[in-house]
């Protein structure tokens, strides 16, 4: 979850920021998931892999039921409407930012990849200290007014759009059928007002935000918290997200089922169909 909360670096979201708790389930399947990720580009049959994984879950829990759907935020539910570097430069011009978009992106990636020494979590409360560090290092500008304008921009509906425009209709059908819904996200406390700005906060029964839970994906704790908020067992929940390590492996380490957005499923209608709900 990066931008100022949103721009996704290809590897930033998958960086481990909390201990990954290994369970018997993950010990058996983490290596298989890794192999799947490698061979998928060489013609790996994901359908066969998913069937094998489903059979594995049945051996643990019996017949698979999905009483709850957990959804990742950035990259699955919502996407930035414009490239991060473009926004950083556009807003920053009046504050003296001179770096090109390419340089901002390069410096951003470098800053984001560095250990965040002040806390084991990046997103603590409103995340301001972390994002001030990222913005100043990315742009060379430490003007407080620039930071506040940029920071506040990323909690508006101008900064984001829904990844799947049919999400609301699908979620309504899922909840009507009895499936509980929650957002599970590495994000700071701006996530809730952002969901309100996008008019989708009432789609969900619960929101598990890393800044509030004090655990960031792939730490299973955040998934377990979401299940607790929904009052469902982890084995009765499925998580959908676009990051194999954070979303798929993290959820499976918690005992949940998990599908990779953009690979296992490509729309929320497809998610609903796999759960057994027709939309």
GROMACS .gro file of C-alpha atoms in nm:
model
  279
    1UNK     CA    1   0.000   0.000   0.000
    2UNK     CA    2   0.207   0.277  -0.119
    3UNK     CA    3   0.167   0.623  -0.263
    4UNK     CA    4   0.072   0.831   0.012
    5UNK     CA    5  -0.122   0.558   0.026
    6UNK     CA    6  -0.187   0.404  -0.293
    7UNK     CA    7   0.078   0.373  -0.558
    8UNK     CA    8   0.184   0.012  -0.580
    9UNK     CA    9   0.545  -0.067  -0.642
   10UNK     CA   10   0.572  -0.414  -0.787
   11UNK     CA   11   0.757  -0.542  -0.484
   12UNK     CA   12   0.693  -0.286  -0.211
   13UNK     CA   13   0.369  -0.435  -0.091
   14UNK     CA   14   0.521  -0.777  -0.068
   15UNK     CA   15   0.801  -0.664   0.164
   16UNK     CA   16   0.772  -0.836   0.498
   17UNK     CA   17   0.729  -0.589   0.784
   18UNK     CA   18   0.612  -0.834   1.048
   19UNK     CA   19   0.708  -1.187   1.146
   20UNK     CA   20   0.533  -1.444   0.932
   21UNK     CA   21   0.378  -1.699   1.163
   22UNK     CA   22   0.416  -2.042   1.011
   23UNK     CA   23   0.147  -2.299   1.068
   24UNK     CA   24   0.114  -2.660   0.962
   25UNK     CA   25  -0.102  -2.544   0.673
   26UNK     CA   26   0.147  -2.284   0.550
   27UNK     CA   27   0.443  -2.517   0.596
   28UNK     CA   28   0.275  -2.760   0.360
   29UNK     CA   29   0.162  -2.508   0.104
   30UNK     CA   30   0.390  -2.205   0.106
   31UNK     CA   31   0.650  -2.391  -0.097
   32UNK     CA   32   0.385  -2.510  -0.342
   33UNK     CA   33   0.256  -2.155  -0.379
   34UNK     CA   34   0.606  -2.032  -0.448
   35UNK     CA   35   0.657  -2.295  -0.715
   36UNK     CA   36   0.324  -2.202  -0.869
   37UNK     CA   37   0.431  -1.840  -0.888
   38UNK     CA   38   0.749  -1.936  -1.070
   39UNK     CA   39   0.611  -2.181  -1.320
   40UNK     CA   40   0.293  -1.989  -1.393
   41UNK     CA   41   0.478  -1.785  -1.655
   42UNK     CA   42   0.592  -2.108  -1.818
   43UNK     CA   43   0.247  -2.247  -1.874
   44UNK     CA   44   0.160  -2.359  -1.521
   45UNK     CA   45  -0.193  -2.493  -1.501
   46UNK     CA   46  -0.342  -2.271  -1.231
   47UNK     CA   47  -0.672  -2.457  -1.254
   48UNK     CA   48  -0.505  -2.783  -1.153
   49UNK     CA   49  -0.316  -2.609  -0.875
   50UNK     CA   50  -0.634  -2.452  -0.734
   51UNK     CA   51  -0.811  -2.787  -0.746
   52UNK     CA   52  -0.522  -2.949  -0.559
   53UNK     CA   53  -0.531  -2.672  -0.300
   54UNK     CA   54  -0.908  -2.708  -0.263
   55UNK     CA   55  -0.861  -3.083  -0.208
   56UNK     CA   56  -0.598  -3.004   0.054
   57UNK     CA   57  -0.836  -2.772   0.240
   58UNK     CA   58  -1.108  -3.036   0.231
   59UNK     CA   59  -0.866  -3.280   0.392
   60UNK     CA   60  -0.834  -3.032   0.680
   61UNK     CA   61  -1.185  -2.890   0.718
   62UNK     CA   62  -1.423  -3.110   0.522
   63UNK     CA   63  -1.649  -2.947   0.267
   64UNK     CA   64  -1.537  -2.591   0.183
   65UNK     CA   65  -1.774  -2.311   0.282
   66UNK     CA   66  -1.716  -1.942   0.229
   67UNK     CA   67  -1.920  -1.755   0.486
   68UNK     CA   68  -1.708  -1.441   0.458
   69UNK     CA   69  -1.518  -1.252   0.190
   70UNK     CA   70  -1.213  -1.048   0.285
   71UNK     CA   71  -1.099  -0.792   0.028
   72UNK     CA   72  -0.766  -0.614  -0.013
   73UNK     CA   73  -0.794  -0.239  -0.071
   74UNK     CA   74  -0.523  -0.096  -0.298
   75UNK     CA   75  -0.484  -0.291  -0.620
   76UNK     CA   76  -0.800  -0.498  -0.568
   77UNK     CA   77  -1.085  -0.279  -0.448
   78UNK     CA   78  -0.942   0.059  -0.553
   79UNK     CA   79  -0.669   0.193  -0.780
   80UNK     CA   80  -0.492   0.532  -0.799
   81UNK     CA   81  -0.650   0.744  -1.071
   82UNK     CA   82  -0.318   0.896  -1.177
   83UNK     CA   83   0.045   0.782  -1.149
   84UNK     CA   84   0.201   0.870  -0.815
   85UNK     CA   85   0.503   1.052  -0.958
   86UNK     CA   86   0.276   1.265  -1.176
   87UNK     CA   87   0.075   1.380  -0.873
   88UNK     CA   88   0.382   1.438  -0.659
   89UNK     CA   89   0.528   1.662  -0.930
   90UNK     CA   90   0.203   1.836  -1.030
   91UNK     CA   91   0.115   1.940  -0.674
   92UNK     CA   92   0.480   2.005  -0.594
   93UNK     CA   93   0.552   2.251  -0.875
   94UNK     CA   94   0.418   2.547  -0.679
   95UNK     CA   95   0.634   2.443  -0.384
   96UNK     CA   96   0.953   2.433  -0.588
   97UNK     CA   97   0.972   2.063  -0.674
   98UNK     CA   98   1.195   2.036  -0.980
   99UNK     CA   99   1.260   1.665  -1.010
  100UNK     CA  100   1.119   1.490  -1.315
  101UNK     CA  101   0.855   1.222  -1.272
  102UNK     CA  102   1.117   0.960  -1.351
  103UNK     CA  103   1.348   1.091  -1.080
  104UNK     CA  104   1.065   1.114  -0.827
  105UNK     CA  105   0.970   0.754  -0.898
  106UNK     CA  106   1.333   0.640  -0.864
  107UNK     CA  107   1.380   0.823  -0.536
  108UNK     CA  108   1.042   0.703  -0.408
  109UNK     CA  109   1.131   0.340  -0.473
  110UNK     CA  110   1.465   0.383  -0.301
  111UNK     CA  111   1.309   0.552   0.004
  112UNK     CA  112   1.025   0.302   0.031
  113UNK     CA  113   1.263   0.007   0.019
  114UNK     CA  114   1.463   0.131   0.318
  115UNK     CA  115   1.392  -0.008   0.666
  116UNK     CA  116   1.156   0.213   0.861
  117UNK     CA  117   1.352   0.232   1.184
  118UNK     CA  118   1.111   0.429   1.402
  119UNK     CA  119   0.855   0.150   1.419
  120UNK     CA  120   0.809  -0.210   1.317
  121UNK     CA  121   0.503  -0.079   1.128
  122UNK     CA  122   0.500   0.177   0.850
  123UNK     CA  123   0.143   0.283   0.899
  124UNK     CA  124   0.100   0.389   1.260
  125UNK     CA  125  -0.219   0.586   1.326
  126UNK     CA  126  -0.243   0.848   1.048
  127UNK     CA  127   0.095   0.749   0.902
  128UNK     CA  128   0.220   1.107   0.882
  129UNK     CA  129   0.582   1.049   1.002
  130UNK     CA  130   0.633   0.773   0.749
  131UNK     CA  131   0.479   0.965   0.460
  132UNK     CA  132   0.667   1.283   0.547
  133UNK     CA  133   0.987   1.082   0.517
  134UNK     CA  134   0.876   0.934   0.182
  135UNK     CA  135   0.762   1.264   0.032
  136UNK     CA  136   1.069   1.462   0.133
  137UNK     CA  137   1.303   1.191   0.006
  138UNK     CA  138   1.109   1.148  -0.319
  139UNK     CA  139   1.084   1.515  -0.409
  140UNK     CA  140   1.358   1.692  -0.215
  141UNK     CA  141   1.090   1.917  -0.068
  142UNK     CA  142   1.012   1.926   0.303
  143UNK     CA  143   0.761   2.212   0.288
  144UNK     CA  144   0.487   2.125   0.539
  145UNK     CA  145   0.213   2.283   0.327
  146UNK     CA  146   0.316   2.073   0.029
  147UNK     CA  147   0.305   1.759   0.239
  148UNK     CA  148  -0.039   1.839   0.381
  149UNK     CA  149  -0.186   1.911   0.038
  150UNK     CA  150  -0.046   1.587  -0.099
  151UNK     CA  151  -0.146   1.389   0.208
  152UNK     CA  152  -0.503   1.517   0.200
  153UNK     CA  153  -0.534   1.461  -0.175
  154UNK     CA  154  -0.506   1.087  -0.121
  155UNK     CA  155  -0.818   1.075   0.091
  156UNK     CA  156  -1.041   1.217  -0.184
  157UNK     CA  157  -1.238   1.052  -0.460
  158UNK     CA  158  -1.022   1.237  -0.714
  159UNK     CA  159  -0.723   1.025  -0.618
  160UNK     CA  160  -0.889   0.686  -0.650
  161UNK     CA  161  -1.139   0.485  -0.850
  162UNK     CA  162  -1.294   0.141  -0.808
  163UNK     CA  163  -1.102  -0.141  -0.972
  164UNK     CA  164  -1.427  -0.316  -1.062
  165UNK     CA  165  -1.718  -0.079  -1.136
  166UNK     CA  166  -1.964  -0.363  -1.062
  167UNK     CA  167  -1.827  -0.424  -0.713
  168UNK     CA  168  -2.118  -0.259  -0.532
  169UNK     CA  169  -2.380  -0.470  -0.707
  170UNK     CA  170  -2.186  -0.788  -0.639
  171UNK     CA  171  -2.124  -0.710  -0.273
  172UNK     CA  172  -2.492  -0.632  -0.224
  173UNK     CA  173  -2.583  -0.973  -0.366
  174UNK     CA  174  -2.323  -1.146  -0.150
  175UNK     CA  175  -2.447  -0.983   0.170
  176UNK     CA  176  -2.808  -1.060   0.075
  177UNK     CA  177  -2.709  -1.425   0.044
  178UNK     CA  178  -2.558  -1.418   0.393
  179UNK     CA  179  -2.190  -1.373   0.308
  180UNK     CA  180  -2.013  -1.127   0.540
  181UNK     CA  181  -1.766  -0.877   0.393
  182UNK     CA  182  -1.457  -0.703   0.526
  183UNK     CA  183  -1.172  -0.493   0.390
  184UNK     CA  184  -0.826  -0.608   0.502
  185UNK     CA  185  -0.559  -0.354   0.418
  186UNK     CA  186  -0.210  -0.230   0.496
  187UNK     CA  187  -0.315   0.132   0.525
  188UNK     CA  188  -0.319   0.418   0.772
  189UNK     CA  189  -0.629   0.563   0.936
  190UNK     CA  190  -0.730   0.748   0.619
  191UNK     CA  191  -0.880   0.428   0.480
  192UNK     CA  192  -1.218   0.472   0.648
  193UNK     CA  193  -1.272   0.833   0.527
  194UNK     CA  194  -1.148   0.725   0.184
  195UNK     CA  195  -1.410   0.451   0.167
  196UNK     CA  196  -1.672   0.709   0.265
  197UNK     CA  197  -1.548   0.946  -0.006
  198UNK     CA  198  -1.590   0.667  -0.262
  199UNK     CA  199  -1.937   0.587  -0.124
  200UNK     CA  200  -1.847   0.227  -0.054
  201UNK     CA  201  -1.801   0.223   0.323
  202UNK     CA  202  -2.147   0.072   0.374
  203UNK     CA  203  -2.062  -0.225   0.151
  204UNK     CA  204  -1.867  -0.388   0.431
  205UNK     CA  205  -1.947  -0.535   0.769
  206UNK     CA  206  -1.597  -0.466   0.902
  207UNK     CA  207  -1.269  -0.298   0.817
  208UNK     CA  208  -0.934  -0.433   0.939
  209UNK     CA  209  -0.667  -0.166   0.891
  210UNK     CA  210  -0.304  -0.240   0.972
  211UNK     CA  211  -0.261   0.096   1.148
  212UNK     CA  212  -0.541   0.002   1.390
  213UNK     CA  213  -0.465  -0.369   1.424
  214UNK     CA  214  -0.090  -0.305   1.470
  215UNK     CA  215  -0.007  -0.579   1.221
  216UNK     CA  216   0.063  -0.557   0.849
  217UNK     CA  217   0.007  -0.826   0.589
  218UNK     CA  218   0.144  -1.089   0.548
  219UNK     CA  219   0.122  -1.118   0.929
  220UNK     CA  220  -0.175  -1.354   0.989
  221UNK     CA  221  -0.287  -1.136   1.281
  222UNK     CA  222  -0.467  -0.888   1.057
  223UNK     CA  223  -0.665  -1.165   0.883
  224UNK     CA  224  -0.753  -1.323   1.217
  225UNK     CA  225  -0.873  -0.983   1.339
  226UNK     CA  226  -1.098  -0.946   1.036
  227UNK     CA  227  -1.249  -1.289   1.103
  228UNK     CA  228  -1.300  -1.196   1.467
  229UNK     CA  229  -1.480  -0.875   1.365
  230UNK     CA  230  -1.705  -1.076   1.133
  231UNK     CA  231  -1.753  -1.355   1.390
  232UNK     CA  232  -1.645  -1.628   1.148
  233UNK     CA  233  -1.381  -1.898   1.167
  234UNK     CA  234  -1.074  -1.834   0.946
  235UNK     CA  235  -1.140  -2.157   0.755
  236UNK     CA  236  -1.483  -2.020   0.657
  237UNK     CA  237  -1.337  -1.704   0.501
  238UNK     CA  238  -1.174  -1.639   0.166
  239UNK     CA  239  -0.945  -1.343   0.104
  240UNK     CA  240  -0.898  -1.180  -0.237
  241UNK     CA  241  -0.597  -0.962  -0.308
  242UNK     CA  242  -0.341  -0.882  -0.576
  243UNK     CA  243  -0.020  -0.962  -0.390
  244UNK     CA  244   0.080  -1.327  -0.374
  245UNK     CA  245   0.291  -1.298  -0.061
  246UNK     CA  246   0.093  -1.046   0.141
  247UNK     CA  247  -0.256  -1.151   0.040
  248UNK     CA  248  -0.245  -1.516  -0.060
  249UNK     CA  249   0.027  -1.657   0.162
  250UNK     CA  250  -0.062  -1.429   0.453
  251UNK     CA  251  -0.428  -1.530   0.444
  252UNK     CA  252  -0.345  -1.898   0.413
  253UNK     CA  253  -0.109  -1.874   0.708
  254UNK     CA  254  -0.410  -1.751   0.906
  255UNK     CA  255  -0.615  -2.050   0.793
  256UNK     CA  256  -0.826  -1.865   0.537
  257UNK     CA  257  -0.875  -1.961   0.176
  258UNK     CA  258  -0.722  -1.709  -0.067
  259UNK     CA  259  -0.747  -1.618  -0.434
  260UNK     CA  260  -0.504  -1.399  -0.626
  261UNK     CA  261  -0.674  -1.104  -0.795
  262UNK     CA  262  -0.580  -1.084  -1.163
  263UNK     CA  263  -0.485  -1.452  -1.176
  264UNK     CA  264  -0.727  -1.678  -0.988
  265UNK     CA  265  -1.012  -1.428  -1.025
  266UNK     CA  266  -1.050  -1.120  -1.244
  267UNK     CA  267  -1.374  -0.961  -1.124
  268UNK     CA  268  -1.593  -0.962  -0.816
  269UNK     CA  269  -1.866  -1.129  -1.018
  270UNK     CA  270  -1.626  -1.417  -1.070
  271UNK     CA  271  -1.550  -1.414  -0.696
  272UNK     CA  272  -1.922  -1.440  -0.620
  273UNK     CA  273  -1.967  -1.725  -0.864
  274UNK     CA  274  -1.683  -1.919  -0.704
  275UNK     CA  275  -1.843  -1.866  -0.364
  276UNK     CA  276  -2.168  -1.997  -0.511
  277UNK     CA  277  -2.367  -1.675  -0.544
  278UNK     CA  278  -2.511  -1.579  -0.880
  279UNK     CA  279  -2.521  -1.208  -0.965
   0.00000   0.00000   0.00000
